[in-house]
Amino acid sequence: MTERTLDAVEKNMVVKMDYTLYVDGKVVDSSEGYGPLEFIQGYKNIIPGLEREILGMHIGDSRDIVVKPVEAYGDYDDDAFLDISRSQFPQSFDFQIGRTVRLSDPTGRLITASICEIGEKDVRLDMNHPLAGKELNFSAKIVDLRMATEEEIAAGRVGGQGCASCGSDSSGGCGGSCNC
């Protein structure tokens, strides 16, 4: 039997990755100051285009990666808007264009939207992810790798239990029994 080496990114490995995300030439996210992003490769913990492009990278490797919208948060959907009565919000709610709100769908999953219009009776919400339709440019460096534990693999996340980063993808919420 061949022994597996832990020097290249592959499925079922916990990856620690430093990154900076640029959109339209501006930094919109970075691990700098927070420590490396840690996730299990192959479990959709990060956007598909980035997950595919880091496959095979080694500890210490750095790479600039361009991810098209279809492999990130999707194309911008001109029909992804929802009108909600102002009465559905708390009476003291501060309505502001661009403000992010969290909604729950009929199954209880949380969805993030942003206010794009404010009317006398209704509020229009943009249901698109803020990065929908955008080309994402990552500067990524693999910092460390290890094999995921059986518990982590069963849960599909580092640490093994509960929720990791609900709302981090375009569908919002984890959909699990934790009500997040």
PDB file of C-alpha atoms in Angstrom, residues 9-10 13-19 21 29 31 36-57 65 67 70-73 129 136 138 140-142 145 156-158 164-165 167-170:
ATOM      1  CA  VAL A   9      -4.240  19.704  -1.755  1.00  0.00           C
ATOM      2  CA  GLU A  10      -6.637  16.811  -2.362  1.00  0.00           C
ATOM      3  CA  MET A  13      -7.753  17.340   3.445  1.00  0.00           C
ATOM      4  CA  VAL A  14      -8.068  20.256   5.831  1.00  0.00           C
ATOM      5  CA  VAL A  15      -6.538  23.188   3.985  1.00  0.00           C
ATOM      6  CA  LYS A  16      -5.228  26.324   5.653  1.00  0.00           C
ATOM      7  CA  MET A  17      -5.055  29.063   3.048  1.00  0.00           C
ATOM      8  CA  ASP A  18      -4.112  32.718   3.183  1.00  0.00           C
ATOM      9  CA  TYR A  19      -5.967  34.730   0.570  1.00  0.00           C
ATOM     10  CA  LEU A  21     -10.002  38.617  -2.819  1.00  0.00           C
ATOM     11  CA  ASP A  29     -11.949  40.264   1.598  1.00  0.00           C
ATOM     12  CA  SER A  31      -7.416  36.530   5.668  1.00  0.00           C
ATOM     13  CA  PRO A  36      -5.689  31.495   7.317  1.00  0.00           C
ATOM     14  CA  LEU A  37      -9.055  30.263   6.069  1.00  0.00           C
ATOM     15  CA  GLU A  38      -9.465  26.623   7.141  1.00  0.00           C
ATOM     16  CA  PHE A  39     -11.768  24.214   5.285  1.00  0.00           C
ATOM     17  CA  ILE A  40     -12.104  20.634   4.050  1.00  0.00           C
ATOM     18  CA  GLN A  41     -11.260  20.281   0.362  1.00  0.00           C
ATOM     19  CA  GLY A  42     -14.012  18.710  -1.734  1.00  0.00           C
ATOM     20  CA  TYR A  43     -16.979  19.565   0.517  1.00  0.00           C
ATOM     21  CA  LYS A  44     -18.175  22.818  -1.066  1.00  0.00           C
ATOM     22  CA  ASN A  45     -16.951  24.845   1.919  1.00  0.00           C
ATOM     23  CA  ILE A  46     -15.610  27.429  -0.541  1.00  0.00           C
ATOM     24  CA  ILE A  47     -16.802  28.518  -3.980  1.00  0.00           C
ATOM     25  CA  PRO A  48     -16.422  25.809  -6.659  1.00  0.00           C
ATOM     26  CA  GLY A  49     -14.027  27.693  -8.933  1.00  0.00           C
ATOM     27  CA  LEU A  50     -11.556  28.374  -6.131  1.00  0.00           C
ATOM     28  CA  GLU A  51     -11.843  24.835  -4.765  1.00  0.00           C
ATOM     29  CA  ARG A  52     -11.051  23.387  -8.215  1.00  0.00           C
ATOM     30  CA  GLU A  53      -8.096  25.720  -8.834  1.00  0.00           C
ATOM     31  CA  ILE A  54      -6.271  24.968  -5.567  1.00  0.00           C
ATOM     32  CA  LEU A  55      -6.449  21.197  -6.116  1.00  0.00           C
ATOM     33  CA  GLY A  56      -2.871  19.903  -6.333  1.00  0.00           C
ATOM     34  CA  MET A  57      -1.248  23.006  -4.872  1.00  0.00           C
ATOM     35  CA  ILE A  65      -6.737  32.596  -9.432  1.00  0.00           C
ATOM     36  CA  VAL A  67     -13.009  32.700 -10.852  1.00  0.00           C
ATOM     37  CA  VAL A  70     -20.734  30.871 -12.898  1.00  0.00           C
ATOM     38  CA  GLU A  71     -18.176  29.171 -10.609  1.00  0.00           C
ATOM     39  CA  ALA A  72     -18.655  31.642  -7.761  1.00  0.00           C
ATOM     40  CA  TYR A  73     -21.962  33.302  -6.839  1.00  0.00           C
ATOM     41  CA  HIS A 129     -25.497  37.704  -3.566  1.00  0.00           C
ATOM     42  CA  LEU A 136     -13.376  37.160  -8.477  1.00  0.00           C
ATOM     43  CA  PHE A 138      -7.879  35.622  -5.582  1.00  0.00           C
ATOM     44  CA  ALA A 140      -4.010  32.436  -2.571  1.00  0.00           C
ATOM     45  CA  LYS A 141      -1.225  30.700  -0.633  1.00  0.00           C
ATOM     46  CA  ILE A 142      -1.440  27.219   0.887  1.00  0.00           C
ATOM     47  CA  LEU A 145      -2.489  20.697   5.121  1.00  0.00           C
ATOM     48  CA  GLY A 156     -18.315  18.061   5.988  1.00  0.00           C
ATOM     49  CA  ARG A 157     -16.617  20.799   7.997  1.00  0.00           C
ATOM     50  CA  VAL A 158     -13.552  21.458  10.122  1.00  0.00           C
ATOM     51  CA  ALA A 164     -19.459  26.637  10.160  1.00  0.00           C
ATOM     52  CA  SER A 165     -20.335  29.692   8.126  1.00  0.00           C
ATOM     53  CA  GLY A 167     -25.050  32.326   4.842  1.00  0.00           C
ATOM     54  CA  SER A 168     -21.648  32.204   3.165  1.00  0.00           C
ATOM     55  CA  ASP A 169     -23.046  31.020  -0.099  1.00  0.00           C
ATOM     56  CA  SER A 170     -25.793  32.252  -2.374  1.00  0.00           C
TER      57      SER A 170
END
